[in-house]
Short mmCIF file of C-alpha atoms in Angstrom, two decimals:
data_model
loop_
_atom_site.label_atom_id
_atom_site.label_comp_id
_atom_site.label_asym_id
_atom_site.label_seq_id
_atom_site.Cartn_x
_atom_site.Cartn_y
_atom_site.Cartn_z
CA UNK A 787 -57.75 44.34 -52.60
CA UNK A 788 -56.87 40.58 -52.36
CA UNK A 789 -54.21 41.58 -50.20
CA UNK A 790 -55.75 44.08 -47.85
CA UNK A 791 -58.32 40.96 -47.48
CA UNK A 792 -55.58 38.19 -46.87
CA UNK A 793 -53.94 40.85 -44.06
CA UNK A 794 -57.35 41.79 -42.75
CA UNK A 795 -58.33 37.57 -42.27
CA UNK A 796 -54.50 37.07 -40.48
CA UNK A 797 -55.24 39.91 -38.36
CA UNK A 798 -58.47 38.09 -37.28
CA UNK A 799 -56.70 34.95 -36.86
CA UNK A 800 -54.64 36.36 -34.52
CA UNK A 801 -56.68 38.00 -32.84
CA UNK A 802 -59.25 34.92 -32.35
CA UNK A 803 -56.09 32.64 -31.32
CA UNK A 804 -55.01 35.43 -28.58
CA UNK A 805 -58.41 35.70 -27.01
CA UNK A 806 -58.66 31.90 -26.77
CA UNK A 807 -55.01 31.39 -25.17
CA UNK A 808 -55.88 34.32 -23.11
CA UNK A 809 -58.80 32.41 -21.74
CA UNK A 810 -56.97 29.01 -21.35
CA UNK A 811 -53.93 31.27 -19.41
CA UNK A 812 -55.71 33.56 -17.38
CA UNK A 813 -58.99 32.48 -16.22
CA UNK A 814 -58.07 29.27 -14.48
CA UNK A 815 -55.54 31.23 -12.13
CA UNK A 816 -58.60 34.32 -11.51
CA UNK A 817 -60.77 31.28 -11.13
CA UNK A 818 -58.93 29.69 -8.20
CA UNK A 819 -58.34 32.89 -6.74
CA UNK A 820 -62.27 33.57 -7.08
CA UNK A 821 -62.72 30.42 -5.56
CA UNK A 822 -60.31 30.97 -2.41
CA UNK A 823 -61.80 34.41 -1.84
CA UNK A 824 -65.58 33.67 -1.91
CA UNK A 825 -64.65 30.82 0.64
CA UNK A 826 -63.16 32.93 2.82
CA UNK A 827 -65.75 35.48 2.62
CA UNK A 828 -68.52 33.20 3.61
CA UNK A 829 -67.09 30.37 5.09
CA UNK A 830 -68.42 32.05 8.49
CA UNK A 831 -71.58 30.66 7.17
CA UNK A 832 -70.67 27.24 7.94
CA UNK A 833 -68.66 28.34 11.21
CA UNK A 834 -71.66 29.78 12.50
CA UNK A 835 -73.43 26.51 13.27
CA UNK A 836 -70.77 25.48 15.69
CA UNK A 837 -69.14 28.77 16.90
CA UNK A 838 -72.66 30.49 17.38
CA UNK A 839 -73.13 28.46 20.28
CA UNK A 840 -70.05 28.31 21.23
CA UNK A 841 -69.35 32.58 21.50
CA UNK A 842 -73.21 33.17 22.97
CA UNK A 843 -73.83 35.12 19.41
CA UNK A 844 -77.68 35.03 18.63
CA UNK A 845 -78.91 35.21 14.69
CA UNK A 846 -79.11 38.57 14.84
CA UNK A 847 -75.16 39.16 15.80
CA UNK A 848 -74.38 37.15 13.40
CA UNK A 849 -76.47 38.05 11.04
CA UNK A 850 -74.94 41.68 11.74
CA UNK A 851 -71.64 40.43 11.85
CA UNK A 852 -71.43 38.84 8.56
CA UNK A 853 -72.91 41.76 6.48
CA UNK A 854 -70.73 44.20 8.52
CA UNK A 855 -67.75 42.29 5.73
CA UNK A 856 -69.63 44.96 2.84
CA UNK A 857 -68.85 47.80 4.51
CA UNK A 858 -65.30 47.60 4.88
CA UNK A 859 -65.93 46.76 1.37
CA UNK A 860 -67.99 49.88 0.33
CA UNK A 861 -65.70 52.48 1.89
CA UNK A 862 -62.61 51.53 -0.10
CA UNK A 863 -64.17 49.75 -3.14
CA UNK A 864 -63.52 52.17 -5.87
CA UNK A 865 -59.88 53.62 -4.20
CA UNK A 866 -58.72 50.20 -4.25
CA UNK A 867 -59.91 49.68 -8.29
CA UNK A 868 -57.68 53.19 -8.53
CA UNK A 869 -54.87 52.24 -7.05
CA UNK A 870 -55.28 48.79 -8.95
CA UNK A 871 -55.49 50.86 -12.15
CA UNK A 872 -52.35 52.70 -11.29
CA UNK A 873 -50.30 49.81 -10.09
CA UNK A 874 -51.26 47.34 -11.92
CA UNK A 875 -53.79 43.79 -12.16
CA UNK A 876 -50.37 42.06 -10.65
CA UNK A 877 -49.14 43.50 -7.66
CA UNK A 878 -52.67 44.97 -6.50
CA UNK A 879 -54.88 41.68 -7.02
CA UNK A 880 -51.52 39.97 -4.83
CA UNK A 881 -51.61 42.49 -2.15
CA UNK A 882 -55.54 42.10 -1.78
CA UNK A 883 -55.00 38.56 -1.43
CA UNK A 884 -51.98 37.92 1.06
CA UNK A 885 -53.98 40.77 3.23
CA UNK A 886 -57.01 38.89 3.46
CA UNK A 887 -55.33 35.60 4.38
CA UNK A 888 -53.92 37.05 7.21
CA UNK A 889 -57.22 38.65 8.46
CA UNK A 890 -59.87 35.49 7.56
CA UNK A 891 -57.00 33.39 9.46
CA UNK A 892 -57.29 35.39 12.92
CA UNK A 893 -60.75 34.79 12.90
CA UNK A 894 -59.72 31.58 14.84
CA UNK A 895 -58.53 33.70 17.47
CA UNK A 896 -62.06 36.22 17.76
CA UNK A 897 -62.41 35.47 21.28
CA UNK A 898 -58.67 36.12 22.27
CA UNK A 899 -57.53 39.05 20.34
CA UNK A 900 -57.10 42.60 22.65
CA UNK A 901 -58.91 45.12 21.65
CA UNK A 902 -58.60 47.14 24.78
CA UNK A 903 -60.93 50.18 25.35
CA UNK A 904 -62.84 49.51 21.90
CA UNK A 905 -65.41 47.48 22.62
CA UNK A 906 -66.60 50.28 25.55
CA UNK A 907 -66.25 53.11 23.33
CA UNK A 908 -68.66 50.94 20.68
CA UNK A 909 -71.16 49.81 23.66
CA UNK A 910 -70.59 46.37 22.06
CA UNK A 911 -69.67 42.93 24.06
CA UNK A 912 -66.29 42.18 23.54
CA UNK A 913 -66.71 38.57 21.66
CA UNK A 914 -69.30 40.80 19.92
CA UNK A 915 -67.37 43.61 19.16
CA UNK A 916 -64.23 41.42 17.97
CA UNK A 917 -66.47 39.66 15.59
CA UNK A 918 -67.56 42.27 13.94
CA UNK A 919 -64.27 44.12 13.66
CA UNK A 920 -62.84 41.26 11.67
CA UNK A 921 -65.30 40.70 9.66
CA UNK A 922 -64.97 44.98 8.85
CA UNK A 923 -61.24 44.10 8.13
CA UNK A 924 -61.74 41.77 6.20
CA UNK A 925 -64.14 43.60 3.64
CA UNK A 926 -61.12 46.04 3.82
CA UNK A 927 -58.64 43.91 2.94
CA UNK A 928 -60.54 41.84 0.04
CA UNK A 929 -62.01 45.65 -1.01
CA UNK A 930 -61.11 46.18 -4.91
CA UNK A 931 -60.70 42.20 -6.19
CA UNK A 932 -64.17 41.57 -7.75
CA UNK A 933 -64.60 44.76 -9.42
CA UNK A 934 -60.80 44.42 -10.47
CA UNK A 935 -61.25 41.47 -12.13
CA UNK A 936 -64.10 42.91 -14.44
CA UNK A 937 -62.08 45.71 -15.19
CA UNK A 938 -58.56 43.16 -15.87
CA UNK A 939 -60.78 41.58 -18.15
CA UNK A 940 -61.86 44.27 -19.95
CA UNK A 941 -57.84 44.66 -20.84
CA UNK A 942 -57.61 41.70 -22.62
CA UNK A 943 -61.88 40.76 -24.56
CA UNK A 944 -63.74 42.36 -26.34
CA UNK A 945 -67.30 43.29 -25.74
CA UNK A 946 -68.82 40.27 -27.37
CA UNK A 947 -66.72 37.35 -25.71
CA UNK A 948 -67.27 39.28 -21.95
CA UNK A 949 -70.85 37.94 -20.85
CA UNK A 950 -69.49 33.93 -21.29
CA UNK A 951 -65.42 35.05 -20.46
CA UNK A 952 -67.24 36.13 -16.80
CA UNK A 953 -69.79 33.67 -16.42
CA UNK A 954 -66.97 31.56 -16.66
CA UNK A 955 -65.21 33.36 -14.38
CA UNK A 956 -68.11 33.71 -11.63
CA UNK A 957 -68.51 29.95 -11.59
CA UNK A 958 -65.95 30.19 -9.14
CA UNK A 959 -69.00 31.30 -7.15
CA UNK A 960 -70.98 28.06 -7.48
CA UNK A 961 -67.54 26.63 -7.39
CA UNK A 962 -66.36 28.13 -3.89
CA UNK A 963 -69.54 26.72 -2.51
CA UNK A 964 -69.72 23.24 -4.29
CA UNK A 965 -66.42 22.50 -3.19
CA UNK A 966 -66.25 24.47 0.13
CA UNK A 967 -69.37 23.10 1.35
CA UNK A 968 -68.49 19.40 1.93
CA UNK A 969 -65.08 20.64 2.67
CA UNK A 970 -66.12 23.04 6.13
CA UNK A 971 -68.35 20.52 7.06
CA UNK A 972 -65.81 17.80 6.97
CA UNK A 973 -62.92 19.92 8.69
CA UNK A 974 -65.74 20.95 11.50
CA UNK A 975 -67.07 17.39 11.84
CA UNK A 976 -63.55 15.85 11.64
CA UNK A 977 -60.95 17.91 13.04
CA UNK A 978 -63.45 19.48 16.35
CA UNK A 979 -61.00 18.62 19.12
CA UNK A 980 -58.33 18.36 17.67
CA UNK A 981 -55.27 19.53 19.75
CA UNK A 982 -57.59 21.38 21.65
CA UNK A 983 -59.28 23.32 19.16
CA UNK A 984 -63.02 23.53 18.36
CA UNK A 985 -63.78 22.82 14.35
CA UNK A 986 -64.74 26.35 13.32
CA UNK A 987 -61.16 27.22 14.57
CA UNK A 988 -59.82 25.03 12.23
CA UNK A 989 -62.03 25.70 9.53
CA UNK A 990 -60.63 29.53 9.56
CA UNK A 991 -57.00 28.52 9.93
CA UNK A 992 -57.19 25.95 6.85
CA UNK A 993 -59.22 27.77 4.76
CA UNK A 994 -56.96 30.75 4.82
CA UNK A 995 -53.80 28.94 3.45
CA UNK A 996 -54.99 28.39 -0.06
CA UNK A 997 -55.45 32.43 -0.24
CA UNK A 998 -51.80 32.77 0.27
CA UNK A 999 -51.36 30.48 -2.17
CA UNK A 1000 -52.85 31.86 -4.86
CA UNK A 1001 -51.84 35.02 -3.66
CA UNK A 1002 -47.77 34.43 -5.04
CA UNK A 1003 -49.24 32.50 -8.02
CA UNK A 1004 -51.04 35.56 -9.06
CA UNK A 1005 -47.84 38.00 -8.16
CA UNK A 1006 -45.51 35.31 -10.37
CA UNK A 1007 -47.75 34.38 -13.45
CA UNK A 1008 -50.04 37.51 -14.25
CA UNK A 1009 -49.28 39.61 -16.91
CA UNK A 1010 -50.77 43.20 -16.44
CA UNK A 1011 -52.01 43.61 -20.07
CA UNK A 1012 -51.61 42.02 -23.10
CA UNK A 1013 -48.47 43.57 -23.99
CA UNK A 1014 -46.75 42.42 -20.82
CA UNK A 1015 -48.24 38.27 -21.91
CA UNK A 1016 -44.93 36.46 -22.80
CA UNK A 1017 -46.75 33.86 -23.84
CA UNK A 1018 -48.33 35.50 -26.47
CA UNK A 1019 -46.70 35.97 -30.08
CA UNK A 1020 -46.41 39.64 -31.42
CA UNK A 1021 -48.80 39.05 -34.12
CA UNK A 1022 -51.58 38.14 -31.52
CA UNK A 1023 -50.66 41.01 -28.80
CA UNK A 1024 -50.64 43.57 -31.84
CA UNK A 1025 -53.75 41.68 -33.00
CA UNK A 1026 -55.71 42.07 -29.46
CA UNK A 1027 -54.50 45.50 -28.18
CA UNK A 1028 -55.73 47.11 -32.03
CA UNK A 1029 -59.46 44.93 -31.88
CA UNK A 1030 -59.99 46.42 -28.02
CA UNK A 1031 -58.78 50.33 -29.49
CA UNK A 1032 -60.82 49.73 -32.25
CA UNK A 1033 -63.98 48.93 -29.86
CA UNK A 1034 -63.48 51.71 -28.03
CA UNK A 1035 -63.36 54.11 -30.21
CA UNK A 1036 -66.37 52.99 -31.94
CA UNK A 1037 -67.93 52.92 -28.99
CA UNK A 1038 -66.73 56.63 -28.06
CA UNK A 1039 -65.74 58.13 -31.42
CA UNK A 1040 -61.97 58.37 -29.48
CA UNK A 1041 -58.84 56.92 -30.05
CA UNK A 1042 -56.77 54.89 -27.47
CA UNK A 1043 -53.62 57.23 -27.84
CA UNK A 1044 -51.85 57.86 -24.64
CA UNK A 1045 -47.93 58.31 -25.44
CA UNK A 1046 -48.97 61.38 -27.13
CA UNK A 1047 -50.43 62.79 -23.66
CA UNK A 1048 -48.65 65.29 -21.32
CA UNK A 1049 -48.91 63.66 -17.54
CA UNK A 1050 -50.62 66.74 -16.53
CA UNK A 1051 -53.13 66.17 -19.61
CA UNK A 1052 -53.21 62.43 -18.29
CA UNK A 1053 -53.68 63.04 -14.71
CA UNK A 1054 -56.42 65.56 -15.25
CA UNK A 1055 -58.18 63.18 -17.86
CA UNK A 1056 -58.29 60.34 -15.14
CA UNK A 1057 -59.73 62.56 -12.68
CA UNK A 1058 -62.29 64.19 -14.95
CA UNK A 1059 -63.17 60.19 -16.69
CA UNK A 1060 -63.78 58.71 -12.83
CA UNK A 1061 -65.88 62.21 -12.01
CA UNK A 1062 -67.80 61.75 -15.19
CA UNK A 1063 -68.77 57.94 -14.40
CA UNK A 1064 -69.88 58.40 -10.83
CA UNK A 1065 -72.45 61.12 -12.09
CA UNK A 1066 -73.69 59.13 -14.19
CA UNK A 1067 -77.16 58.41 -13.84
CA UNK A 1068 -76.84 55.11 -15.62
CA UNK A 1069 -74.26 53.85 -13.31
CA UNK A 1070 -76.39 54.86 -10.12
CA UNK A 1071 -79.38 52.87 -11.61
CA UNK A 1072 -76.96 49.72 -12.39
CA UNK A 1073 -75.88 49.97 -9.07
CA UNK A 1074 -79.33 49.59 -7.62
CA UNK A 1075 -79.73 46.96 -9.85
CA UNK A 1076 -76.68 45.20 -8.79
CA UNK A 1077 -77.97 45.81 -4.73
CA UNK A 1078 -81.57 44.51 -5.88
CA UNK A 1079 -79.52 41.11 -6.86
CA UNK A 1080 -76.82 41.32 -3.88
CA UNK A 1081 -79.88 41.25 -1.36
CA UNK A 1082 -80.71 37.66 -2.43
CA UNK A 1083 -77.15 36.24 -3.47
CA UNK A 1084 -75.43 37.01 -0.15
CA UNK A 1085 -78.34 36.14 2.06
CA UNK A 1086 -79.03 33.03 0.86
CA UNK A 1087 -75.05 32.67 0.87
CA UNK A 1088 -74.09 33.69 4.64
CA UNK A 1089 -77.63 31.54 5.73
CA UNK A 1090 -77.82 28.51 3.79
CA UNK A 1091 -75.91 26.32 5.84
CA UNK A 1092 -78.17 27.51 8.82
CA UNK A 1093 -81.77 26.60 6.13
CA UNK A 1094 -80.14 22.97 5.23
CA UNK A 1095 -79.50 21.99 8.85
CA UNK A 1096 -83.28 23.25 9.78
CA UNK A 1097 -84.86 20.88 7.29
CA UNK A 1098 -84.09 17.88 9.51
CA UNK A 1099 -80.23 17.59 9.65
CA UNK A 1100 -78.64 16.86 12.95
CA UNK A 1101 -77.05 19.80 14.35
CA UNK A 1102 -73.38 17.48 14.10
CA UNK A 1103 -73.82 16.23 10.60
CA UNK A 1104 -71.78 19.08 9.69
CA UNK A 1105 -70.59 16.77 6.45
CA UNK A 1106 -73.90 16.30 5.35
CA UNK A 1107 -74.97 19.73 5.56
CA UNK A 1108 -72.14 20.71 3.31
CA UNK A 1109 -73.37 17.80 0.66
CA UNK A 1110 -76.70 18.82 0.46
CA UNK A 1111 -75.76 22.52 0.07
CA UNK A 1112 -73.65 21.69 -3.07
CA UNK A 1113 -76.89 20.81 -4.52
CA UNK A 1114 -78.13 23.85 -5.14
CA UNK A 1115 -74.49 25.66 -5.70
CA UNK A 1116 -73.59 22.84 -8.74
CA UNK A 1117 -76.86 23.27 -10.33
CA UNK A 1118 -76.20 26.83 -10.55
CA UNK A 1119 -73.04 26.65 -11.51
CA UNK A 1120 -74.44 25.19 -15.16
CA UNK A 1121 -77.17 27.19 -15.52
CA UNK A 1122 -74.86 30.44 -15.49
CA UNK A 1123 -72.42 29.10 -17.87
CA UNK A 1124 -75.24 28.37 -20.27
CA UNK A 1125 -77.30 31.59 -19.52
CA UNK A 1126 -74.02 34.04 -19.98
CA UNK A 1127 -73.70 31.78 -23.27
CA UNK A 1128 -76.90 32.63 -24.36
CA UNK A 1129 -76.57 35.64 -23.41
CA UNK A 1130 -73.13 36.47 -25.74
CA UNK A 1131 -75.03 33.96 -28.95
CA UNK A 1132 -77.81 36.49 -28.79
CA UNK A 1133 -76.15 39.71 -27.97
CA UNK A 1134 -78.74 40.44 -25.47
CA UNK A 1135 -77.87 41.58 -22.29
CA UNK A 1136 -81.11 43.01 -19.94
CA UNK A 1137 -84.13 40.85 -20.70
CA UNK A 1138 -81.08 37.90 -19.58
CA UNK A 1139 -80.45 39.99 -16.33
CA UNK A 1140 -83.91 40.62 -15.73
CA UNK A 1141 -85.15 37.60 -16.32
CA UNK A 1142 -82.20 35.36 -14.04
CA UNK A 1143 -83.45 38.28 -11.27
CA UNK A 1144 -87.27 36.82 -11.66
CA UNK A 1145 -86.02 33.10 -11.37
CA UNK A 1146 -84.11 34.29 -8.32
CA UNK A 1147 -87.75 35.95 -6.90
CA UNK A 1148 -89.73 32.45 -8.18
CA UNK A 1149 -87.19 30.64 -5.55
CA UNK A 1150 -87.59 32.36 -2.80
CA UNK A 1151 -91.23 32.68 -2.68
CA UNK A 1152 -90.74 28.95 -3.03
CA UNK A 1153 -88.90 28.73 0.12
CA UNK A 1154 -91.79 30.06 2.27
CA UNK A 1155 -94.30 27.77 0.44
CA UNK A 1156 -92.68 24.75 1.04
CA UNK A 1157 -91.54 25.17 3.84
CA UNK A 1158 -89.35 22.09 5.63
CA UNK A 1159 -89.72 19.63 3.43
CA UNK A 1160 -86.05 18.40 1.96
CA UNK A 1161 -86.66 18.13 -1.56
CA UNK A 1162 -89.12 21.16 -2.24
CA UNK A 1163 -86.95 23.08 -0.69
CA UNK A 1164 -84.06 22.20 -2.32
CA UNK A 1165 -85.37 22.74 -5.59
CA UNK A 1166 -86.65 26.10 -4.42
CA UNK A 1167 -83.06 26.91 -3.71
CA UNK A 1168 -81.70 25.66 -7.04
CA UNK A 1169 -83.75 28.29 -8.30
CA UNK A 1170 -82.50 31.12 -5.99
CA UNK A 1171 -78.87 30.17 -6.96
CA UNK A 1172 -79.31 29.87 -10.30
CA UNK A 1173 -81.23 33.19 -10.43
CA UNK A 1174 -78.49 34.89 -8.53
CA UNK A 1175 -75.52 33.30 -10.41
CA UNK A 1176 -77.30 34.05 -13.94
CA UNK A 1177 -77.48 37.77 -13.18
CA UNK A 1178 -73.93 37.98 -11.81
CA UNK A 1179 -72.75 36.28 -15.11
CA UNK A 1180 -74.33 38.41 -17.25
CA UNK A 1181 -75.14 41.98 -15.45
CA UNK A 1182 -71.19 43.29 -16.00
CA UNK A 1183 -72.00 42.89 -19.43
CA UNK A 1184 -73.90 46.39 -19.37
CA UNK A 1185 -71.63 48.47 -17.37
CA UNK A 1186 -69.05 47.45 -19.65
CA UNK A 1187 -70.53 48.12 -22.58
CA UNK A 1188 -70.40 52.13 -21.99
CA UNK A 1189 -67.50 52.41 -19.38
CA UNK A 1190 -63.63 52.25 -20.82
CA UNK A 1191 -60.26 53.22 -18.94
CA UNK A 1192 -60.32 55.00 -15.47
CA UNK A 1193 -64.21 55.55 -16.06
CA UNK A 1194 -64.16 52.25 -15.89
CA UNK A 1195 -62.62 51.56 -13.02
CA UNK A 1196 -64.48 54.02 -11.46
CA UNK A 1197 -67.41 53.37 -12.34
CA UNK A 1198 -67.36 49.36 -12.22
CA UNK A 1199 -66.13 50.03 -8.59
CA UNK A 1200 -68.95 52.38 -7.45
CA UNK A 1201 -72.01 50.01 -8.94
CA UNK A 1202 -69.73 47.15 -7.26
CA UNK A 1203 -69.80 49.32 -3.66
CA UNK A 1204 -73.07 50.26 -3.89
CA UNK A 1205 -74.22 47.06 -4.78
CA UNK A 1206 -72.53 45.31 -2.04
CA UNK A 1207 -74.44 47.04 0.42
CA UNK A 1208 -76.66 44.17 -0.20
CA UNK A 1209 -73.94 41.83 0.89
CA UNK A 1210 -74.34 43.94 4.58
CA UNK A 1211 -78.41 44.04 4.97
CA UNK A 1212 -79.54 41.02 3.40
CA UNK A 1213 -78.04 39.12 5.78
CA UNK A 1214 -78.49 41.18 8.33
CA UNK A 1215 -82.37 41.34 7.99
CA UNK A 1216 -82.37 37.66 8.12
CA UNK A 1217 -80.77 37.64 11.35
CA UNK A 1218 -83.03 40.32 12.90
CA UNK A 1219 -86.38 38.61 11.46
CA UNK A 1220 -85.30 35.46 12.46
CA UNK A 1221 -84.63 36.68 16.07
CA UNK A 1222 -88.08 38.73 16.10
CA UNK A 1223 -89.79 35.54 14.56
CA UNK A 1224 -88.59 32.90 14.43
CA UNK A 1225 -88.69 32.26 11.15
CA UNK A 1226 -87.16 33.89 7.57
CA UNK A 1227 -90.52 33.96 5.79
CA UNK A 1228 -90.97 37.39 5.89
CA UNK A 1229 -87.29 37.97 5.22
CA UNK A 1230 -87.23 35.54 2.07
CA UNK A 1231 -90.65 37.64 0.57
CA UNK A 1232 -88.73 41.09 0.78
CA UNK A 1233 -85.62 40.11 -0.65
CA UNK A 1234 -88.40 38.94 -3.90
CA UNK A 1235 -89.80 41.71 -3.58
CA UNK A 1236 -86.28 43.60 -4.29
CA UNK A 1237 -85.59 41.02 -6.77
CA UNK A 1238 -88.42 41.88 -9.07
CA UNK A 1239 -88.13 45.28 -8.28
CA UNK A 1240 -84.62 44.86 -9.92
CA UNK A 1241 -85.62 43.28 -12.86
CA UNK A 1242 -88.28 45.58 -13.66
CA UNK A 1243 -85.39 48.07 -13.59
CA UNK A 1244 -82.99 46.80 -15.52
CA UNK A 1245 -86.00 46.35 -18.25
CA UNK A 1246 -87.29 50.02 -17.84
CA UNK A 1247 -84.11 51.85 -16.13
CA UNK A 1248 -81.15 50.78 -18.24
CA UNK A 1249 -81.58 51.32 -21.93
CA UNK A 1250 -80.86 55.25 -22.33
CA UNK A 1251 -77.57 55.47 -24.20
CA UNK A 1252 -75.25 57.44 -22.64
CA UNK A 1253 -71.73 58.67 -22.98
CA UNK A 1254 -69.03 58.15 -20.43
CA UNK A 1255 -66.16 60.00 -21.01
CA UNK A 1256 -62.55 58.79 -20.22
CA UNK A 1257 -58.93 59.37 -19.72
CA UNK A 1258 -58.55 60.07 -23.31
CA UNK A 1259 -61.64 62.20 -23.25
CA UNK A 1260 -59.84 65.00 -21.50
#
């Protein structure tokens, strides 16, 4: 018995030591990469203040333009978490990246690119029709990382480390924006001109080569799953890869045993696991969830350089713009980590979800009340970033909890799509109100509205238990 206990306590060592170097190896290369991606995605925010002008484009083409990213995104969301599945974390999550460098970079070039008869065939302006084809590209191209992530770390923690191992992650979000901010302000203040070329054109150009970057770090340092990790000894790989089996099959009543599969037996499993998880009711109410919170996050994103500038700022201080929007970004940025902390000390995951969704409602009714006054406002968007950020940290907490292998990826994907679709109309409603209006006051209330509308859901909507089969289901 002594023995059994001595093996059982090395086992946990091991196990405990792997997780931690797994963190300290792998989630400041997916954080950089997080980081490089979520600039690209919405450093149009901060291009918009200069190249708006500059292309004719009112708020409402732009406001169009940047959502249109999220459905490029939605159409191959969950075939590019497939593929990822079947080629692996490595070359996938490098192939997403170098393509999206090249696309974010020839946004520089929007007004000069051919696109012959398109445009005609649309009904849509040229500059107009260019812009928005990019920005479809480029939710092509970057279609598959977010959602691949979740699922790559689902490979290598458990269930009760994930809530703080992806806040941790997704303060590459707060991140992106704390350091991207002052940094596209400062390349549009201080490089406009330059050889000829207006800021924003730099801004895309610049911005893109970190992306590439990252891009060959991720295709030379990461390991696919824990049994590919070099770095780790063959106590602790042993140790991780038998703690995850032994999760999932409490969690399923099966065992992780695929060498004893036929490939047809596999093949048809996968299908039948990914079939299984997008009829899932549970996953279709997650993903409405996830859209409730999406509305808010990427609104607020794509516009908030556009809210800072109209609370006083110069319409050239593109610098202090970006300073002042860190503000918000940084504050949220600590607030996640410490929710998605919470959330893991506790073990609870929807009251946590539903309650960062009501913060995120609280701010934006703030931002109609207060109106343009600097520092009320600014507090009123500390609150709609932290309430955004909180939920992202700690929503993939539940999907996770009931989804394993190509269910998984599936099913992470589809709530990830479908949720996105935020990421296209909150943006875009801005753009139209503010056009109709004037103002985003009526915008602001709705996406509250959809906010607490989400968090009543995930209170009421998400607690059935449900089984998911998976690839060694079938």
């Amino acid at each position: 018995m002594q023995s059994r206990a001595v093996a059982r306590d090395r086992v946990t060592t091991a196990a405990e030591s792997g997780f931690a170097l797994a963190a300290r190896r792998l989630l400041p290369l997916l954080f950089v990469s997080y980081i490089v991606a979520f600039l690209d995605r919405v450093n149009v925010g901060f291009a918009k203040l200069q190249m708006a002008s500059a292309l004719g484009f009112s708020d409402a083409v732009y406001g169009f333009g940047a959502g249109i990213f999220f459905l490029g995104y939605f159409l191959f969301e969950v075939p590019s978490n497939l593929l990822l599945e079947k080629f692996g974390a490595r070359r996938w999550i490098a192939r997403i990246m170098f393509t999206w460098a090249i696309v974010s970079g020839a946004f520089a070039f929007v007004d000069r690119i051919p696109w012959g008869p398109l445009p005609a065939l649309f009904g849509v302006a040229p500059l107009e029709f260019g812009f928005y084809a990019l920005r479809f590209l480029l939710g092509i191209a970057e279609a598959g990382f977010f959602p691949g992530i979740i699922l790559y770390l689902t490979y290598w923690f458990p269930a009760a480390k994930r809530a703080r191992t992806v806040a941790l992650f997704m303060t590459a979000v707060a991140a992106a924006n704390v350091i991207g901010a002052p940094v596209s302000g400062a390349i549009m203040q201080y490089a406009d001109g330059l050889r000829g070329w207006d800021g924003w054109r730099w801004l895309f150009v610049l911005e893109a080569i970190p992306s590439m970057i990252a891009g060959i770090a991720i295709w030379k340092l990461l390991p696919d799953r824990p049994a590919q990790a070099t770095w780790l000894s063959p106590e602790q790989r042993r140790a991780i890869t038998d703690q995850l089996a032994q999760e999932d099959t409490a969690a399923h009543g099966v065992a992780v045993t695929f060498a004893r599969r036929s490939t047809h037996g596999a093949a048809h499993g996968a299908a039948h696991g990914a079939a299984q998880a997008l009829r899932s009711g549970r996953v279709w109410v997650l993903a409405l969830v996830y859209l409730a919170g999406t509305f808010s996050l990427y609104g607020v994103s794509f516009w908030m350089p556009t809210i800072v500038q109209e609370l006083g700022i110069g319409k050239t201080e593109f610098l202090e713009i970006g300073l002042l929007s860190m503000i918000p970004w940084g504050t949220a940025g600590v607030v996640m980590v410490w929710v998605g902390a919470r959330s893991d000390r506790t073990g609870e995951r929807r009251q946590h979800v539903a309650g960062s969704l009501f913060v995120a409602a609280t701010g934006l009714v703030g931002l109609v009340l207060v109106g343009a006054h600097v520092i009320p406002a600014l507090i009123a968007l500390c609150f709609v970033t932290s309430g955004v950020l909180s939920f992202l940290a700690t929503f993939w907490s539940l999907p996770t909890a009931f989804l394993r292998q190509t269910a998984a990826a599936a099913g992470i994907a589809w709530i990830n799509a479908v949720g996105n679709l935020g990421g296209h109309f909150g943006p875009d409603i801005i753009g139209r109100i503010r056009t109709a209006t004037g103002s985003a006051n009526y915008a602001f209330l709705f996406l509250a509205v959809l906010a607490v509308a989400g968090a009543l859901l995930t209170l009421f909507g998400t607690g059935v238990r449900e089984r998911i089969n998976t690839t060694q289901d079938a």
